[in-house]
Amino acid sequence: MLSLLAIGLLGHAILMTSASGTCERMMDSADSRIPQGMPMADFDFWVVNRTFGELYYAMSIPPLYIPDINYLQIIKRVNESYYEEVAIGETPSSPKQCNSYVFPWLRASSTRASFHRNGKPDNIFVVFSSCPKKYIWVYRCTQCTGSSRCSLSHTFLGLFIYEGTSDFGSPSYLDDLPLQDMLMDLCPTRVKFGVEEFKWFYSYGKNSEYTHLSLTIYIMGMDGFVVALRV
Ligand SMILES: *[C@@H]1O[C@H](CO)[C@@H](O)[C@H](O)[C@H]1NC(C)=O
Ligand SMILES: *[C@@H]1O[C@H](CO)[C@@H](O)[C@H](O)[C@H]1NC(C)=O
């Protein structure tokens, strides 16, 4: 009984240490590390069918392109091996141009949330979070060599927050985020949040054409799956 309690306490202590510690491994100048995805069951439960708004999108400098702002996505599960990202975003130029997307995500692992977007084997997407109820990180390597490393110039990171069921892009969703966990979750990639080797695009907010685009996506989604975007 006592030893069980001791193990319980020890387990708790270890958990506390890892959640409040600092990244000990140094970032190296050439590569990031491909992280482990969250368990697939957690992904199906916490991520699939829920609207996530992108908060930051990062890539090495000089940036290859300017990403969309006001980017909202839902990942649908078509079958065991095939998922689909349905998203809307806006080009940050004036006047804003609205974009809508459907990207296939093919599973790359039998147990973890790791995918090939657009079915390209060297293009890997990994979703991870220690609190998927509130946020997810999406790590992308566009030139996987089969090793656990990815060159910084091919590494892209997206931080998404859960958007609830209405009022997508509202600043209230930024309240009370578990910021420490969001920072610490990046440790396995060896990219530190905010490092100056990357450009950190702030991309959060309401999509001005949301009503119109959700209708577009709904129509696109009629073929085979139901899209959960609401207006
Ligand atoms: C899953 O769905 C995709 C797209 O509709 C299809 O190409 C694939 O054959 C399906 N796989 C299984 C195992 O049903
Ligand atoms: C996602 O939503 C669709 C349509 O509402 C539903 O059929 C499906 O079971 C949901 N999938 C998951 C994994 O919750």
PDB file of C-alpha atoms and ligand atoms in Angstrom:
ATOM      1  CA  MET A   1       0.000   0.000   0.000  1.00  0.00           C
ATOM      2  CA  LEU A   2       2.737   2.360   1.046  1.00  0.00           C
ATOM      3  CA  SER A   3       4.941   1.506  -1.911  1.00  0.00           C
ATOM      4  CA  LEU A   4       2.024   1.971  -4.277  1.00  0.00           C
ATOM      5  CA  LEU A   5       1.500   5.405  -2.821  1.00  0.00           C
ATOM      6  CA  ALA A   6       5.204   6.144  -3.190  1.00  0.00           C
ATOM      7  CA  ILE A   7       5.094   5.125  -6.860  1.00  0.00           C
ATOM      8  CA  GLY A   8       2.022   7.266  -7.305  1.00  0.00           C
ATOM      9  CA  LEU A   9       3.739  10.263  -5.782  1.00  0.00           C
ATOM     10  CA  LEU A  10       6.915   9.645  -7.736  1.00  0.00           C
ATOM     11  CA  GLY A  11       4.919   9.398 -10.949  1.00  0.00           C
ATOM     12  CA  HIS A  12       3.299  12.694 -10.097  1.00  0.00           C
ATOM     13  CA  ALA A  13       6.666  14.280  -9.274  1.00  0.00           C
ATOM     14  CA  ILE A  14       8.125  13.185 -12.622  1.00  0.00           C
ATOM     15  CA  LEU A  15       5.127  14.561 -14.453  1.00  0.00           C
ATOM     16  CA  MET A  16       5.472  17.887 -12.654  1.00  0.00           C
ATOM     17  CA  THR A  17       9.164  18.120 -13.495  1.00  0.00           C
ATOM     18  CA  SER A  18       8.682  17.504 -17.164  1.00  0.00           C
ATOM     19  CA  ALA A  19       5.806  19.974 -17.386  1.00  0.00           C
ATOM     20  CA  SER A  20       7.594  22.837 -15.696  1.00  0.00           C
ATOM     21  CA  GLY A  21      11.193  22.215 -16.770  1.00  0.00           C
ATOM     22  CA  THR A  22      13.156  23.899 -19.498  1.00  0.00           C
ATOM     23  CA  CYS A  23      14.365  22.518 -22.805  1.00  0.00           C
ATOM     24  CA  GLU A  24      17.775  21.133 -22.061  1.00  0.00           C
ATOM     25  CA  ARG A  25      18.829  20.079 -25.513  1.00  0.00           C
ATOM     26  CA  MET A  26      20.334  22.769 -27.641  1.00  0.00           C
ATOM     27  CA  MET A  27      18.874  23.661 -30.970  1.00  0.00           C
ATOM     28  CA  ASP A  28      21.321  22.800 -33.687  1.00  0.00           C
ATOM     29  CA  SER A  29      21.907  25.149 -36.537  1.00  0.00           C
ATOM     30  CA  ALA A  30      21.045  22.832 -39.415  1.00  0.00           C
ATOM     31  CA  ASP A  31      18.259  20.448 -38.441  1.00  0.00           C
ATOM     32  CA  SER A  32      15.074  19.999 -36.479  1.00  0.00           C
ATOM     33  CA  ARG A  33      14.010  16.640 -35.076  1.00  0.00           C
ATOM     34  CA  ILE A  34      10.849  14.912 -36.217  1.00  0.00           C
ATOM     35  CA  PRO A  35       8.691  14.635 -33.095  1.00  0.00           C
ATOM     36  CA  GLN A  36       6.487  11.727 -32.114  1.00  0.00           C
ATOM     37  CA  GLY A  37       2.841  12.274 -32.918  1.00  0.00           C
ATOM     38  CA  MET A  38       0.150  12.084 -30.272  1.00  0.00           C
ATOM     39  CA  PRO A  39      -1.548   8.682 -29.857  1.00  0.00           C
ATOM     40  CA  MET A  40      -3.969   8.108 -32.718  1.00  0.00           C
ATOM     41  CA  ALA A  41      -6.881   7.489 -30.351  1.00  0.00           C
ATOM     42  CA  ASP A  42      -6.339  10.941 -28.785  1.00  0.00           C
ATOM     43  CA  PHE A  43      -6.102  12.474 -32.225  1.00  0.00           C
ATOM     44  CA  ASP A  44      -9.408  10.903 -33.269  1.00  0.00           C
ATOM     45  CA  PHE A  45     -11.070  12.043 -30.059  1.00  0.00           C
ATOM     46  CA  TRP A  46      -9.685  15.566 -29.588  1.00  0.00           C
ATOM     47  CA  VAL A  47      -8.721  16.754 -33.037  1.00  0.00           C
ATOM     48  CA  VAL A  48     -10.927  15.157 -35.668  1.00  0.00           C
ATOM     49  CA  ASN A  49     -14.119  17.103 -36.474  1.00  0.00           C
ATOM     50  CA  ARG A  50     -13.135  20.094 -34.361  1.00  0.00           C
ATOM     51  CA  THR A  51     -12.392  23.590 -35.629  1.00  0.00           C
ATOM     52  CA  PHE A  52      -8.859  24.791 -34.921  1.00  0.00           C
ATOM     53  CA  GLY A  53      -7.613  28.293 -35.607  1.00  0.00           C
ATOM     54  CA  GLU A  54      -3.980  28.864 -36.455  1.00  0.00           C
ATOM     55  CA  LEU A  55      -2.201  31.135 -33.983  1.00  0.00           C
ATOM     56  CA  TYR A  56       1.360  31.055 -35.351  1.00  0.00           C
ATOM     57  CA  TYR A  57       2.963  29.617 -38.439  1.00  0.00           C
ATOM     58  CA  ALA A  58       6.729  29.431 -38.570  1.00  0.00           C
ATOM     59  CA  MET A  59       9.389  28.680 -41.147  1.00  0.00           C
ATOM     60  CA  SER A  60      13.094  29.310 -41.398  1.00  0.00           C
ATOM     61  CA  ILE A  61      14.321  32.686 -42.611  1.00  0.00           C
ATOM     62  CA  PRO A  62      14.217  34.035 -45.203  1.00  0.00           C
ATOM     63  CA  PRO A  63      10.625  32.744 -45.448  1.00  0.00           C
ATOM     64  CA  LEU A  64       9.844  30.785 -48.600  1.00  0.00           C
ATOM     65  CA  TYR A  65       6.377  32.294 -48.829  1.00  0.00           C
ATOM     66  CA  ILE A  66       3.901  34.380 -46.880  1.00  0.00           C
ATOM     67  CA  PRO A  67       1.340  32.113 -45.242  1.00  0.00           C
ATOM     68  CA  ASP A  68      -2.377  32.781 -45.017  1.00  0.00           C
ATOM     69  CA  ILE A  69      -3.833  34.574 -42.044  1.00  0.00           C
ATOM     70  CA  ASN A  70      -7.169  33.828 -40.333  1.00  0.00           C
ATOM     71  CA  TYR A  71      -6.638  30.166 -41.157  1.00  0.00           C
ATOM     72  CA  LEU A  72      -9.263  27.795 -39.779  1.00  0.00           C
ATOM     73  CA  GLN A  73      -9.159  24.050 -40.265  1.00  0.00           C
ATOM     74  CA  ILE A  74     -11.125  20.904 -39.564  1.00  0.00           C
ATOM     75  CA  ILE A  75      -9.672  17.449 -40.017  1.00  0.00           C
ATOM     76  CA  LYS A  76     -12.194  14.865 -41.133  1.00  0.00           C
ATOM     77  CA  ARG A  77     -11.742  11.122 -40.852  1.00  0.00           C
ATOM     78  CA  VAL A  78     -12.760   9.434 -44.090  1.00  0.00           C
ATOM     79  CA  ASN A  79     -11.618   5.958 -43.095  1.00  0.00           C
ATOM     80  CA  GLU A  80      -8.922   4.312 -40.981  1.00  0.00           C
ATOM     81  CA  SER A  81      -6.062   5.376 -43.210  1.00  0.00           C
ATOM     82  CA  TYR A  82      -7.388   8.470 -44.919  1.00  0.00           C
ATOM     83  CA  TYR A  83      -8.103  11.862 -43.336  1.00  0.00           C
ATOM     84  CA  GLU A  84      -8.889  15.153 -44.949  1.00  0.00           C
ATOM     85  CA  GLU A  85      -7.985  18.677 -43.869  1.00  0.00           C
ATOM     86  CA  VAL A  86     -10.636  21.198 -44.860  1.00  0.00           C
ATOM     87  CA  ALA A  87      -9.493  24.762 -44.336  1.00  0.00           C
ATOM     88  CA  ILE A  88     -10.115  28.382 -45.124  1.00  0.00           C
ATOM     89  CA  GLY A  89      -7.682  31.259 -44.936  1.00  0.00           C
ATOM     90  CA  GLU A  90      -6.910  34.664 -46.355  1.00  0.00           C
ATOM     91  CA  THR A  91      -3.996  36.146 -48.231  1.00  0.00           C
ATOM     92  CA  PRO A  92      -2.713  38.912 -45.954  1.00  0.00           C
ATOM     93  CA  SER A  93      -2.541  41.487 -48.736  1.00  0.00           C
ATOM     94  CA  SER A  94      -5.113  44.180 -49.315  1.00  0.00           C
ATOM     95  CA  PRO A  95      -7.761  43.611 -50.530  1.00  0.00           C
ATOM     96  CA  LYS A  96      -7.772  40.257 -48.774  1.00  0.00           C
ATOM     97  CA  GLN A  97      -8.173  37.244 -50.980  1.00  0.00           C
ATOM     98  CA  CYS A  98     -10.036  34.277 -49.535  1.00  0.00           C
ATOM     99  CA  ASN A  99      -8.751  30.777 -50.016  1.00  0.00           C
ATOM    100  CA  SER A 100     -10.275  27.400 -49.298  1.00  0.00           C
ATOM    101  CA  TYR A 101      -8.436  24.115 -49.237  1.00  0.00           C
ATOM    102  CA  VAL A 102      -8.930  20.376 -49.004  1.00  0.00           C
ATOM    103  CA  PHE A 103      -5.765  18.405 -48.320  1.00  0.00           C
ATOM    104  CA  PRO A 104      -5.597  14.622 -48.046  1.00  0.00           C
ATOM    105  CA  TRP A 105      -3.720  13.315 -45.012  1.00  0.00           C
ATOM    106  CA  LEU A 106      -2.631   9.691 -45.363  1.00  0.00           C
ATOM    107  CA  ARG A 107      -1.577   7.921 -42.228  1.00  0.00           C
ATOM    108  CA  ALA A 108       2.140   7.262 -41.908  1.00  0.00           C
ATOM    109  CA  SER A 109       2.028   5.408 -38.592  1.00  0.00           C
ATOM    110  CA  SER A 110      -0.272   2.746 -37.193  1.00  0.00           C
ATOM    111  CA  THR A 111      -0.325   4.201 -33.682  1.00  0.00           C
ATOM    112  CA  ARG A 112       0.705   7.851 -33.819  1.00  0.00           C
ATOM    113  CA  ALA A 113      -0.690  11.010 -35.446  1.00  0.00           C
ATOM    114  CA  SER A 114       1.804  11.133 -38.280  1.00  0.00           C
ATOM    115  CA  PHE A 115       0.655  11.669 -41.876  1.00  0.00           C
ATOM    116  CA  HIS A 116       1.757  12.261 -45.427  1.00  0.00           C
ATOM    117  CA  ARG A 117      -0.027  15.332 -46.718  1.00  0.00           C
ATOM    118  CA  ASN A 118      -1.042  15.094 -50.389  1.00  0.00           C
ATOM    119  CA  GLY A 119       0.216  11.513 -50.277  1.00  0.00           C
ATOM    120  CA  LYS A 120       3.832  12.571 -50.778  1.00  0.00           C
ATOM    121  CA  PRO A 121       6.020  10.132 -48.835  1.00  0.00           C
ATOM    122  CA  ASP A 122       8.756  12.711 -48.237  1.00  0.00           C
ATOM    123  CA  ASN A 123       6.243  15.235 -46.896  1.00  0.00           C
ATOM    124  CA  ILE A 124       5.400  14.401 -43.307  1.00  0.00           C
ATOM    125  CA  PHE A 125       2.931  15.999 -40.916  1.00  0.00           C
ATOM    126  CA  VAL A 126       3.048  15.231 -37.215  1.00  0.00           C
ATOM    127  CA  VAL A 127       0.389  16.426 -34.769  1.00  0.00           C
ATOM    128  CA  PHE A 128       1.237  16.591 -31.082  1.00  0.00           C
ATOM    129  CA  SER A 129      -0.001  18.257 -27.927  1.00  0.00           C
ATOM    130  CA  SER A 130      -0.027  17.590 -24.231  1.00  0.00           C
ATOM    131  CA  CYS A 131      -3.403  19.353 -24.057  1.00  0.00           C
ATOM    132  CA  PRO A 132      -5.240  18.713 -27.357  1.00  0.00           C
ATOM    133  CA  LYS A 133      -8.431  19.965 -25.759  1.00  0.00           C
ATOM    134  CA  LYS A 134      -6.924  23.452 -26.111  1.00  0.00           C
ATOM    135  CA  TYR A 135      -4.194  23.424 -28.743  1.00  0.00           C
ATOM    136  CA  ILE A 136      -2.188  21.324 -31.186  1.00  0.00           C
ATOM    137  CA  TRP A 137       1.174  21.740 -32.815  1.00  0.00           C
ATOM    138  CA  VAL A 138       1.531  20.625 -36.415  1.00  0.00           C
ATOM    139  CA  TYR A 139       5.094  19.887 -37.439  1.00  0.00           C
ATOM    140  CA  ARG A 140       5.819  19.510 -41.121  1.00  0.00           C
ATOM    141  CA  CYS A 141       8.940  18.333 -42.900  1.00  0.00           C
ATOM    142  CA  THR A 142       8.810  18.762 -46.668  1.00  0.00           C
ATOM    143  CA  GLN A 143      11.881  16.700 -47.389  1.00  0.00           C
ATOM    144  CA  CYS A 144      12.066  13.650 -45.167  1.00  0.00           C
ATOM    145  CA  THR A 145      15.065  11.477 -45.730  1.00  0.00           C
ATOM    146  CA  GLY A 146      13.971   8.628 -43.474  1.00  0.00           C
ATOM    147  CA  SER A 147      16.144   9.795 -40.621  1.00  0.00           C
ATOM    148  CA  SER A 148      14.762  11.479 -37.525  1.00  0.00           C
ATOM    149  CA  ARG A 149      16.115  14.843 -38.680  1.00  0.00           C
ATOM    150  CA  CYS A 150      14.809  17.447 -41.063  1.00  0.00           C
ATOM    151  CA  SER A 151      16.757  20.434 -42.331  1.00  0.00           C
ATOM    152  CA  LEU A 152      15.551  23.714 -40.848  1.00  0.00           C
ATOM    153  CA  SER A 153      14.820  25.069 -44.307  1.00  0.00           C
ATOM    154  CA  HIS A 154      12.299  22.235 -44.799  1.00  0.00           C
ATOM    155  CA  THR A 155      10.767  22.520 -41.340  1.00  0.00           C
ATOM    156  CA  PHE A 156       7.421  24.277 -40.831  1.00  0.00           C
ATOM    157  CA  LEU A 157       5.480  24.642 -37.598  1.00  0.00           C
ATOM    158  CA  GLY A 158       1.874  25.566 -36.984  1.00  0.00           C
ATOM    159  CA  LEU A 159       0.335  26.263 -33.581  1.00  0.00           C
ATOM    160  CA  PHE A 160      -3.445  25.880 -33.573  1.00  0.00           C
ATOM    161  CA  ILE A 161      -5.956  26.500 -30.836  1.00  0.00           C
ATOM    162  CA  TYR A 162      -9.326  24.889 -30.380  1.00  0.00           C
ATOM    163  CA  GLU A 163     -12.067  27.255 -31.448  1.00  0.00           C
ATOM    164  CA  GLY A 164     -15.111  25.981 -29.616  1.00  0.00           C
ATOM    165  CA  THR A 165     -18.300  25.749 -31.627  1.00  0.00           C
ATOM    166  CA  SER A 166     -19.092  29.349 -32.530  1.00  0.00           C
ATOM    167  CA  ASP A 167     -17.503  32.770 -32.888  1.00  0.00           C
ATOM    168  CA  PHE A 168     -14.416  31.325 -34.583  1.00  0.00           C
ATOM    169  CA  GLY A 169     -11.357  33.560 -34.455  1.00  0.00           C
ATOM    170  CA  SER A 170     -12.599  35.457 -31.430  1.00  0.00           C
ATOM    171  CA  PRO A 171      -9.892  36.834 -29.106  1.00  0.00           C
ATOM    172  CA  SER A 172     -11.628  35.171 -26.148  1.00  0.00           C
ATOM    173  CA  TYR A 173     -10.174  31.844 -27.329  1.00  0.00           C
ATOM    174  CA  LEU A 174      -6.741  33.258 -26.543  1.00  0.00           C
ATOM    175  CA  ASP A 175      -7.569  33.559 -22.835  1.00  0.00           C
ATOM    176  CA  ASP A 176      -6.056  31.138 -20.326  1.00  0.00           C
ATOM    177  CA  LEU A 177      -4.051  29.051 -22.764  1.00  0.00           C
ATOM    178  CA  PRO A 178      -1.577  26.624 -21.170  1.00  0.00           C
ATOM    179  CA  LEU A 179       1.385  28.628 -22.452  1.00  0.00           C
ATOM    180  CA  GLN A 180       4.057  26.716 -20.564  1.00  0.00           C
ATOM    181  CA  ASP A 181       2.859  23.415 -22.055  1.00  0.00           C
ATOM    182  CA  MET A 182       2.731  24.978 -25.501  1.00  0.00           C
ATOM    183  CA  LEU A 183       6.391  25.968 -25.178  1.00  0.00           C
ATOM    184  CA  MET A 184       7.558  22.707 -23.666  1.00  0.00           C
ATOM    185  CA  ASP A 185       5.820  20.539 -26.246  1.00  0.00           C
ATOM    186  CA  LEU A 186       8.184  21.904 -28.876  1.00  0.00           C
ATOM    187  CA  CYS A 187      11.286  20.591 -27.065  1.00  0.00           C
ATOM    188  CA  PRO A 188      11.481  17.280 -28.972  1.00  0.00           C
ATOM    189  CA  THR A 189      11.685  19.194 -32.265  1.00  0.00           C
ATOM    190  CA  ARG A 190      14.689  21.163 -30.911  1.00  0.00           C
ATOM    191  CA  VAL A 191      13.139  24.314 -32.299  1.00  0.00           C
ATOM    192  CA  LYS A 192      12.431  26.759 -29.527  1.00  0.00           C
ATOM    193  CA  PHE A 193       9.315  28.856 -29.712  1.00  0.00           C
ATOM    194  CA  GLY A 194      10.303  32.307 -30.952  1.00  0.00           C
ATOM    195  CA  VAL A 195      13.878  31.531 -32.078  1.00  0.00           C
ATOM    196  CA  GLU A 196      15.237  34.048 -34.525  1.00  0.00           C
ATOM    197  CA  GLU A 197      16.284  31.396 -37.055  1.00  0.00           C
ATOM    198  CA  PHE A 198      12.572  31.208 -37.839  1.00  0.00           C
ATOM    199  CA  LYS A 199      10.013  33.762 -38.909  1.00  0.00           C
ATOM    200  CA  TRP A 200       7.003  33.466 -36.609  1.00  0.00           C
ATOM    201  CA  PHE A 201       3.963  34.668 -38.492  1.00  0.00           C
ATOM    202  CA  TYR A 202       1.058  35.597 -36.221  1.00  0.00           C
ATOM    203  CA  SER A 203      -1.938  34.390 -38.190  1.00  0.00           C
ATOM    204  CA  TYR A 204      -4.864  34.371 -35.789  1.00  0.00           C
ATOM    205  CA  GLY A 205      -8.223  36.005 -36.248  1.00  0.00           C
ATOM    206  CA  LYS A 206     -11.646  35.979 -37.781  1.00  0.00           C
ATOM    207  CA  ASN A 207     -11.988  35.153 -41.423  1.00  0.00           C
ATOM    208  CA  SER A 208     -13.824  38.001 -43.121  1.00  0.00           C
ATOM    209  CA  GLU A 209     -15.449  35.727 -45.682  1.00  0.00           C
ATOM    210  CA  TYR A 210     -16.197  33.023 -43.202  1.00  0.00           C
ATOM    211  CA  THR A 211     -19.914  32.756 -43.878  1.00  0.00           C
ATOM    212  CA  HIS A 212     -19.463  32.585 -47.602  1.00  0.00           C
ATOM    213  CA  LEU A 213     -16.534  30.167 -47.438  1.00  0.00           C
ATOM    214  CA  SER A 214     -18.102  27.796 -44.992  1.00  0.00           C
ATOM    215  CA  LEU A 215     -20.931  27.483 -47.470  1.00  0.00           C
ATOM    216  CA  THR A 216     -18.409  26.749 -50.229  1.00  0.00           C
ATOM    217  CA  ILE A 217     -16.707  24.147 -48.093  1.00  0.00           C
ATOM    218  CA  TYR A 218     -20.026  22.660 -47.146  1.00  0.00           C
ATOM    219  CA  ILE A 219     -20.857  22.169 -50.812  1.00  0.00           C
ATOM    220  CA  MET A 220     -17.420  20.731 -51.513  1.00  0.00           C
ATOM    221  CA  GLY A 221     -17.898  18.450 -48.563  1.00  0.00           C
ATOM    222  CA  MET A 222     -21.205  17.019 -49.759  1.00  0.00           C
ATOM    223  CA  ASP A 223     -19.373  14.378 -51.706  1.00  0.00           C
ATOM    224  CA  GLY A 224     -18.559  11.711 -49.186  1.00  0.00           C
ATOM    225  CA  PHE A 225     -18.402  13.511 -45.882  1.00  0.00           C
ATOM    226  CA  VAL A 226     -20.220  16.091 -43.855  1.00  0.00           C
ATOM    227  CA  VAL A 227     -18.332  19.202 -42.919  1.00  0.00           C
ATOM    228  CA  ALA A 228     -18.856  20.462 -39.399  1.00  0.00           C
ATOM    229  CA  LEU A 229     -18.110  24.130 -40.041  1.00  0.00           C
ATOM    230  CA  ARG A 230     -20.947  26.211 -38.650  1.00  0.00           C
ATOM    231  CA  VAL A 231     -21.914  29.803 -39.286  1.00  0.00           C
TER     232      VAL A 231
HETATM  233  C1  LIG B   1     -10.088   5.273 -47.672  1.00  0.00           C
HETATM  234  O1  LIG B   1     -10.632   6.330 -48.450  1.00  0.00           O
HETATM  235  C2  LIG B   1      -9.851   6.671 -49.588  1.00  0.00           C
HETATM  236  C3  LIG B   1     -10.463   7.911 -50.201  1.00  0.00           C
HETATM  237  O2  LIG B   1     -11.828   7.780 -50.423  1.00  0.00           O
HETATM  238  C4  LIG B   1      -9.799   5.489 -50.544  1.00  0.00           C
HETATM  239  O3  LIG B   1      -9.013   5.820 -51.669  1.00  0.00           O
HETATM  240  C5  LIG B   1      -9.174   4.309 -49.813  1.00  0.00           C
HETATM  241  O4  LIG B   1      -9.206   3.166 -50.629  1.00  0.00           O
HETATM  242  C6  LIG B   1      -9.947   4.022 -48.519  1.00  0.00           C
HETATM  243  N1  LIG B   1      -9.227   3.012 -47.770  1.00  0.00           N
HETATM  244  C7  LIG B   1      -9.847   2.047 -47.094  1.00  0.00           C
HETATM  245  C8  LIG B   1      -8.959   1.132 -46.335  1.00  0.00           C
HETATM  246  O5  LIG B   1     -11.061   1.930 -47.101  1.00  0.00           O
HETATM  247  C1  LIG B   2     -17.213  13.413 -37.520  1.00  0.00           C
HETATM  248  O1  LIG B   2     -18.433  13.988 -37.955  1.00  0.00           O
HETATM  249  C2  LIG B   2     -19.142  13.183 -38.878  1.00  0.00           C
HETATM  250  C3  LIG B   2     -20.309  13.983 -39.416  1.00  0.00           C
HETATM  251  O2  LIG B   2     -20.918  14.734 -38.421  1.00  0.00           O
HETATM  252  C4  LIG B   2     -19.551  11.881 -38.182  1.00  0.00           C
HETATM  253  O3  LIG B   2     -20.231  11.065 -39.094  1.00  0.00           O
HETATM  254  C5  LIG B   2     -18.286  11.165 -37.704  1.00  0.00           C
HETATM  255  O4  LIG B   2     -18.640  10.007 -36.968  1.00  0.00           O
HETATM  256  C6  LIG B   2     -17.438  12.077 -36.834  1.00  0.00           C
HETATM  257  N1  LIG B   2     -16.178  11.398 -36.629  1.00  0.00           N
HETATM  258  C7  LIG B   2     -15.554  11.350 -35.473  1.00  0.00           C
HETATM  259  C8  LIG B   2     -14.281  10.596 -35.420  1.00  0.00           C
HETATM  260  O5  LIG B   2     -16.001  11.879 -34.477  1.00  0.00           O
END
